[in-house]
mmCIF file of C-alpha atoms and ligand atoms in Angstrom:
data_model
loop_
_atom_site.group_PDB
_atom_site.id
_atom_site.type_symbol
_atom_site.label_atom_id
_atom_site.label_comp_id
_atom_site.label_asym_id
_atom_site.label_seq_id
_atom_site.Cartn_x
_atom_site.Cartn_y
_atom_site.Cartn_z
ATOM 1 C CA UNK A 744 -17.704 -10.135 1.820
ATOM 2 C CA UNK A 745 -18.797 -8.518 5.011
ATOM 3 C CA UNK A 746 -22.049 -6.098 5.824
ATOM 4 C CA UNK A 747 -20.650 -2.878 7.305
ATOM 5 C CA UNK A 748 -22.895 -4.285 10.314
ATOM 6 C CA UNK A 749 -20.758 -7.887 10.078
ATOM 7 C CA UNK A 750 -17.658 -5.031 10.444
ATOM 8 C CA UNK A 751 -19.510 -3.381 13.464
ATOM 9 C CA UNK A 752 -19.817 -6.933 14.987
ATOM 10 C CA UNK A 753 -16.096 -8.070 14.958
ATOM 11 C CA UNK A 754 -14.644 -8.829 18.178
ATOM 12 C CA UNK A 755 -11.194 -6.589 18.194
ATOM 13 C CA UNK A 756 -8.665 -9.098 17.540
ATOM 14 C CA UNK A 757 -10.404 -10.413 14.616
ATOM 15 C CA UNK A 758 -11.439 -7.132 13.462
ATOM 16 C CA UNK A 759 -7.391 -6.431 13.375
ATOM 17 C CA UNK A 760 -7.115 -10.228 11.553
ATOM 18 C CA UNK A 761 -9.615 -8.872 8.657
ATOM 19 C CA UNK A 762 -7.794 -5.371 8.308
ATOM 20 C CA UNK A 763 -4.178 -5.691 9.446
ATOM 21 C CA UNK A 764 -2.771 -5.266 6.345
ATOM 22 C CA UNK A 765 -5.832 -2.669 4.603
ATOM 23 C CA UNK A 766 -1.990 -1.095 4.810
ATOM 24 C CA UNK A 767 0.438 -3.290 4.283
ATOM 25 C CA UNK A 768 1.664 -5.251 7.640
ATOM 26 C CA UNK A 769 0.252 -2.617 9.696
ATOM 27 C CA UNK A 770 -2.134 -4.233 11.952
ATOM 28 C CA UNK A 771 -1.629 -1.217 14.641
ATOM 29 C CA UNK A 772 -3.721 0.878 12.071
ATOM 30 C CA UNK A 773 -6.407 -1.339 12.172
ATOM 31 C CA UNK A 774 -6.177 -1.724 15.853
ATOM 32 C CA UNK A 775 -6.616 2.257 16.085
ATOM 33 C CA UNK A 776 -9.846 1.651 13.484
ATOM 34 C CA UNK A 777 -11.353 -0.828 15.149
ATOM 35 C CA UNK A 778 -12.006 1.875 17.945
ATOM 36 C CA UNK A 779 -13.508 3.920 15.597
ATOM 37 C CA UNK A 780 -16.946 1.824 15.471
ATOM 38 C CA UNK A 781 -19.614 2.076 14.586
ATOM 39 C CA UNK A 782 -18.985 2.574 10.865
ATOM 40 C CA UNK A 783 -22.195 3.836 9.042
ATOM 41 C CA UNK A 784 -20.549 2.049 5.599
ATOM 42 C CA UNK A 785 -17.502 1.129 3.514
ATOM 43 C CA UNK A 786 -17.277 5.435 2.640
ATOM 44 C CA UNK A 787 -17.238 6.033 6.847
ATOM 45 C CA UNK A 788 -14.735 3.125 7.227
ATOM 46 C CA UNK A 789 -12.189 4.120 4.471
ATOM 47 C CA UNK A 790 -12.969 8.126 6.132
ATOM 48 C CA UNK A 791 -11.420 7.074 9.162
ATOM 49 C CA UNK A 792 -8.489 4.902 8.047
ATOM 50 C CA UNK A 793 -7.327 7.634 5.824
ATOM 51 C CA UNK A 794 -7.894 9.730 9.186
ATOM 52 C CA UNK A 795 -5.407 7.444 10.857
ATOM 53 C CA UNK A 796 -2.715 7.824 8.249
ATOM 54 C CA UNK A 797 -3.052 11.195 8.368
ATOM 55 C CA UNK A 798 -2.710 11.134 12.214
ATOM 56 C CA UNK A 799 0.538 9.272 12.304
ATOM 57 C CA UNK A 800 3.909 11.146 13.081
ATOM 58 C CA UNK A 801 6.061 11.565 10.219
ATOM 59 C CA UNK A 802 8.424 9.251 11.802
ATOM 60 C CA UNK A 803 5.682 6.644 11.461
ATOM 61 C CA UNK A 804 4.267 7.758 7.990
ATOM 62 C CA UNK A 805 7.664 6.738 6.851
ATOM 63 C CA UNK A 806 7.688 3.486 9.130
ATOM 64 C CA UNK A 807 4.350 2.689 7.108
ATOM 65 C CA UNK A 808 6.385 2.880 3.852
ATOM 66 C CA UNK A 809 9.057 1.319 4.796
ATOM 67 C CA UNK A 810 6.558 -1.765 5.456
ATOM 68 C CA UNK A 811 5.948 -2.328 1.875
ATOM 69 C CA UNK A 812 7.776 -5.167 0.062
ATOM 70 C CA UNK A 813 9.310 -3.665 -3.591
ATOM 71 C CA UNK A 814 7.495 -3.973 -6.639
ATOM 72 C CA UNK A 815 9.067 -7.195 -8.324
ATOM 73 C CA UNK A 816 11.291 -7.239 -6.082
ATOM 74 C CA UNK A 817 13.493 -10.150 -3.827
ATOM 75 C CA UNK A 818 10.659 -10.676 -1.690
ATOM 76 C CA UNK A 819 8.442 -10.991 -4.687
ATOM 77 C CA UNK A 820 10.845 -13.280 -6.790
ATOM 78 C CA UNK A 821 10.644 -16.047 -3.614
ATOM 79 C CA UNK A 822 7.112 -15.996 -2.974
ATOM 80 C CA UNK A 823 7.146 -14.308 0.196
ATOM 81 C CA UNK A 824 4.593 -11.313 -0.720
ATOM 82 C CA UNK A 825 1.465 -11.160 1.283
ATOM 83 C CA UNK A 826 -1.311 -12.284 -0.891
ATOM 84 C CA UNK A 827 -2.623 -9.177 -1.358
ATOM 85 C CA UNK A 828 0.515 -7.375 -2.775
ATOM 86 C CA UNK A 829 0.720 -11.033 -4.726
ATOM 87 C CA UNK A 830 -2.593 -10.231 -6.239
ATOM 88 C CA UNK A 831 -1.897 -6.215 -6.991
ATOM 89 C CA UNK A 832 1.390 -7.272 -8.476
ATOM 90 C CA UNK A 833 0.230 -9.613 -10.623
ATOM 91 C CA UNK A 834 -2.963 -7.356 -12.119
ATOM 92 C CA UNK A 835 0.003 -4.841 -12.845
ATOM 93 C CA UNK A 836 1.846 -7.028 -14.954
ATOM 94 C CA UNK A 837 4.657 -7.298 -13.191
ATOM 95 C CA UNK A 838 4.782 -11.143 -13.185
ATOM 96 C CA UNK A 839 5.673 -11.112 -16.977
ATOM 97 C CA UNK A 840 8.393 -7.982 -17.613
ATOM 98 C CA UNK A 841 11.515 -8.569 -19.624
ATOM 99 C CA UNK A 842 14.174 -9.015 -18.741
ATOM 100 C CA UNK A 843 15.057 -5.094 -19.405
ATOM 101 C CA UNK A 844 12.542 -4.113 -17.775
ATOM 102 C CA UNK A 845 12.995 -5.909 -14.617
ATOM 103 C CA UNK A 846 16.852 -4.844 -14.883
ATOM 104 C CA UNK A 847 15.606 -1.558 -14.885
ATOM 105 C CA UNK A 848 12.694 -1.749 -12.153
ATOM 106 C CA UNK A 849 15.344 -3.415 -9.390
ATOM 107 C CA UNK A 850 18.332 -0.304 -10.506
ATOM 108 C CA UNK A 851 15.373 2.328 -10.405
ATOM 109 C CA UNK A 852 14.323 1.018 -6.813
ATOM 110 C CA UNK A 853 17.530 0.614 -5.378
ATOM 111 C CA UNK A 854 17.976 4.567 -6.407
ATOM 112 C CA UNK A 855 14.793 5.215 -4.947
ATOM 113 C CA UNK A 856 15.438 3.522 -1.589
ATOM 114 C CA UNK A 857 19.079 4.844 -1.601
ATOM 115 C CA UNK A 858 18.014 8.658 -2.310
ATOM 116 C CA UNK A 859 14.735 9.023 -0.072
ATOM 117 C CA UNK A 860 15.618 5.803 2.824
ATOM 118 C CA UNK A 861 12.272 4.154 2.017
ATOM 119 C CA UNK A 862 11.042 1.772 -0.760
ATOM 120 C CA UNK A 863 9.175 3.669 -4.335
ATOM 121 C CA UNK A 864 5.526 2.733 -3.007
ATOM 122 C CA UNK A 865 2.526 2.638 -6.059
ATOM 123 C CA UNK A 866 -1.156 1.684 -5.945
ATOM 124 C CA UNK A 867 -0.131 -1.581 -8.631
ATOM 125 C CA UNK A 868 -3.887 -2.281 -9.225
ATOM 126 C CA UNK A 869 -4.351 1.422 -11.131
ATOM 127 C CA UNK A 870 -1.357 1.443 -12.911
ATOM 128 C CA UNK A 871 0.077 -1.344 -15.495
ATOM 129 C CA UNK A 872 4.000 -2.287 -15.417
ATOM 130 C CA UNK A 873 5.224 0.646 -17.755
ATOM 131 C CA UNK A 874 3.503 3.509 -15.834
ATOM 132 C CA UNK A 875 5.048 2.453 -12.841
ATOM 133 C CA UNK A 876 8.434 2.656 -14.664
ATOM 134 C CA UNK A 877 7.462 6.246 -15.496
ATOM 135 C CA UNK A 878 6.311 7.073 -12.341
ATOM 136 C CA UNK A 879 9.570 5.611 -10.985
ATOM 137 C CA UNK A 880 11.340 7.604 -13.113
ATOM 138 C CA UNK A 881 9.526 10.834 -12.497
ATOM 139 C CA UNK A 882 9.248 11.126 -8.963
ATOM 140 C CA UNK A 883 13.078 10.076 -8.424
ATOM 141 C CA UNK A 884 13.174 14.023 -8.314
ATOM 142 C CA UNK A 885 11.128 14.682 -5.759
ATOM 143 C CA UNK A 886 12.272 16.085 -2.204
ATOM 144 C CA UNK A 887 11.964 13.738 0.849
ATOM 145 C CA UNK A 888 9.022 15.642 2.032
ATOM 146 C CA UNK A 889 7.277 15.599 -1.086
ATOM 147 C CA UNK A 890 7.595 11.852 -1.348
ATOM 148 C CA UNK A 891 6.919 10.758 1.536
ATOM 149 C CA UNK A 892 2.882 12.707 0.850
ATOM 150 C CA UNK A 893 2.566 10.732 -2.917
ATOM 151 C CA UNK A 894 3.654 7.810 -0.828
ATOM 152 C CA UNK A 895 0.987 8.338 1.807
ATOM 153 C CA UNK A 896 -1.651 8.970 -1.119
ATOM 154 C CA UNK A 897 -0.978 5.598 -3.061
ATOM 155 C CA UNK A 898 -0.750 4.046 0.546
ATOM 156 C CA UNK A 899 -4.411 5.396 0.765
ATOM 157 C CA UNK A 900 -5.907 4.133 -3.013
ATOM 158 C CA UNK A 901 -3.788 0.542 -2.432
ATOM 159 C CA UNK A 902 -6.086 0.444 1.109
ATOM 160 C CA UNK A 903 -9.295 1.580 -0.605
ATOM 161 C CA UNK A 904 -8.947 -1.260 -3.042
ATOM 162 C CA UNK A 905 -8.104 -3.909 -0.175
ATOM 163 C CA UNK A 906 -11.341 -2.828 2.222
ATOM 164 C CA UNK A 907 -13.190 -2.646 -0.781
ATOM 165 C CA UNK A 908 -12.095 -6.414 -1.940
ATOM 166 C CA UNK A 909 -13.717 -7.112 1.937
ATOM 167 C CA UNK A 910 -16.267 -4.889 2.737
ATOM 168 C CA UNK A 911 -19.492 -4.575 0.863
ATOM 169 C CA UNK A 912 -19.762 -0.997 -1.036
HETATM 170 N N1 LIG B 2278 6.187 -0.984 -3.301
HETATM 171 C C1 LIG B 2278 4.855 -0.959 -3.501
HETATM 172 O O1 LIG B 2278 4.289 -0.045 -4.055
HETATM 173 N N2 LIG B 2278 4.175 -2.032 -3.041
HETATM 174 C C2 LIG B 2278 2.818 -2.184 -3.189
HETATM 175 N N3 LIG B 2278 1.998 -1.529 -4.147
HETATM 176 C C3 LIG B 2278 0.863 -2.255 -4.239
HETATM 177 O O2 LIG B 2278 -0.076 -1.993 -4.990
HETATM 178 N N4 LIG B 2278 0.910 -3.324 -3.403
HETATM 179 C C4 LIG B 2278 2.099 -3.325 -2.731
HETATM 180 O O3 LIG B 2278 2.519 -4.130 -1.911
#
């Protein structure tokens, strides 16, 4: 765990090591970030990242989506998730779903990605395998715009959780 003033202390490049993927393979966020110090504490630090987000473009809210791996999905199935969505997965539950149930999660997604152009993206560590089958479910009728802001808010809580695995409260 690092102090806020460990945080303060972090040369750029490792600063972006530590954070790059607070949002998932996004290291240009925490490049942006790091130029935001000093940080008065965890609260200040997650203040400003969310202040990024909400900075971006749309273009590149959606790029930012469109970064995350799907929820027991391919990437998943081979081992190729970044150890924090391994982690988040896993506390959801996803590593044990039935068969049915991971039928259903891989047809829901590929509706989701096919209807909006960007992957069904869900804070995993606040929500256990069945809720995110409901949320699926519900926000399939959503319009682009509107999904593309609950994206951008779960984008937000899965960050929280990862700076707050790192940075003391
Ligand atoms: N698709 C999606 O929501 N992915 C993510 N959610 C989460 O909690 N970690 C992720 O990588």
């Amino acid at each position: 765990m690092l102090t806020i003033t460990a945080v303060n202390l972090l040369d750029p490049a490792e600063f972006t090591r530590v954070f790059g993927n607070a949002v998932e393979h996004a290291p240009s966020i925490a490049a942006v970030l790091a130029r935001r110090r000093p940080l008065r504490d965890a609260q200040h630090l997650l203040a400003e990242l969310y202040s990024v987000i909400d900075g971006l473009s749309d273009s590149d809210k959606v790029d930012i989506l469109r970064r995350h791996p799907d929820l027991a999905g391919t990437l998943a199935e081979q081992g190729l998730l970044t150890a924090e969505s391994t982690r988040e997965q896993k506390a959801a539950g996803l590593d044990q779903l039935t068969e049915q149930q991971k039928y259903d999660l891989k047809r829901l997604n590929l509706s989701y990605r096919d209807k909006f152009g960007f992957p069904f993206v869900i804070c995993a560590r606040e929500n256990r395998a069945v809720a995110i089958l409901e949320g699926l479910t519900r926000r399939m009728i959503n319009t682009p715009e509107k999904e593309v802001a609950v994206g951008l808010a779960e984008v937000k809580k899965i960050a929280r959780l990862r700076v707050l695995d790192v940075v003391v409260a």
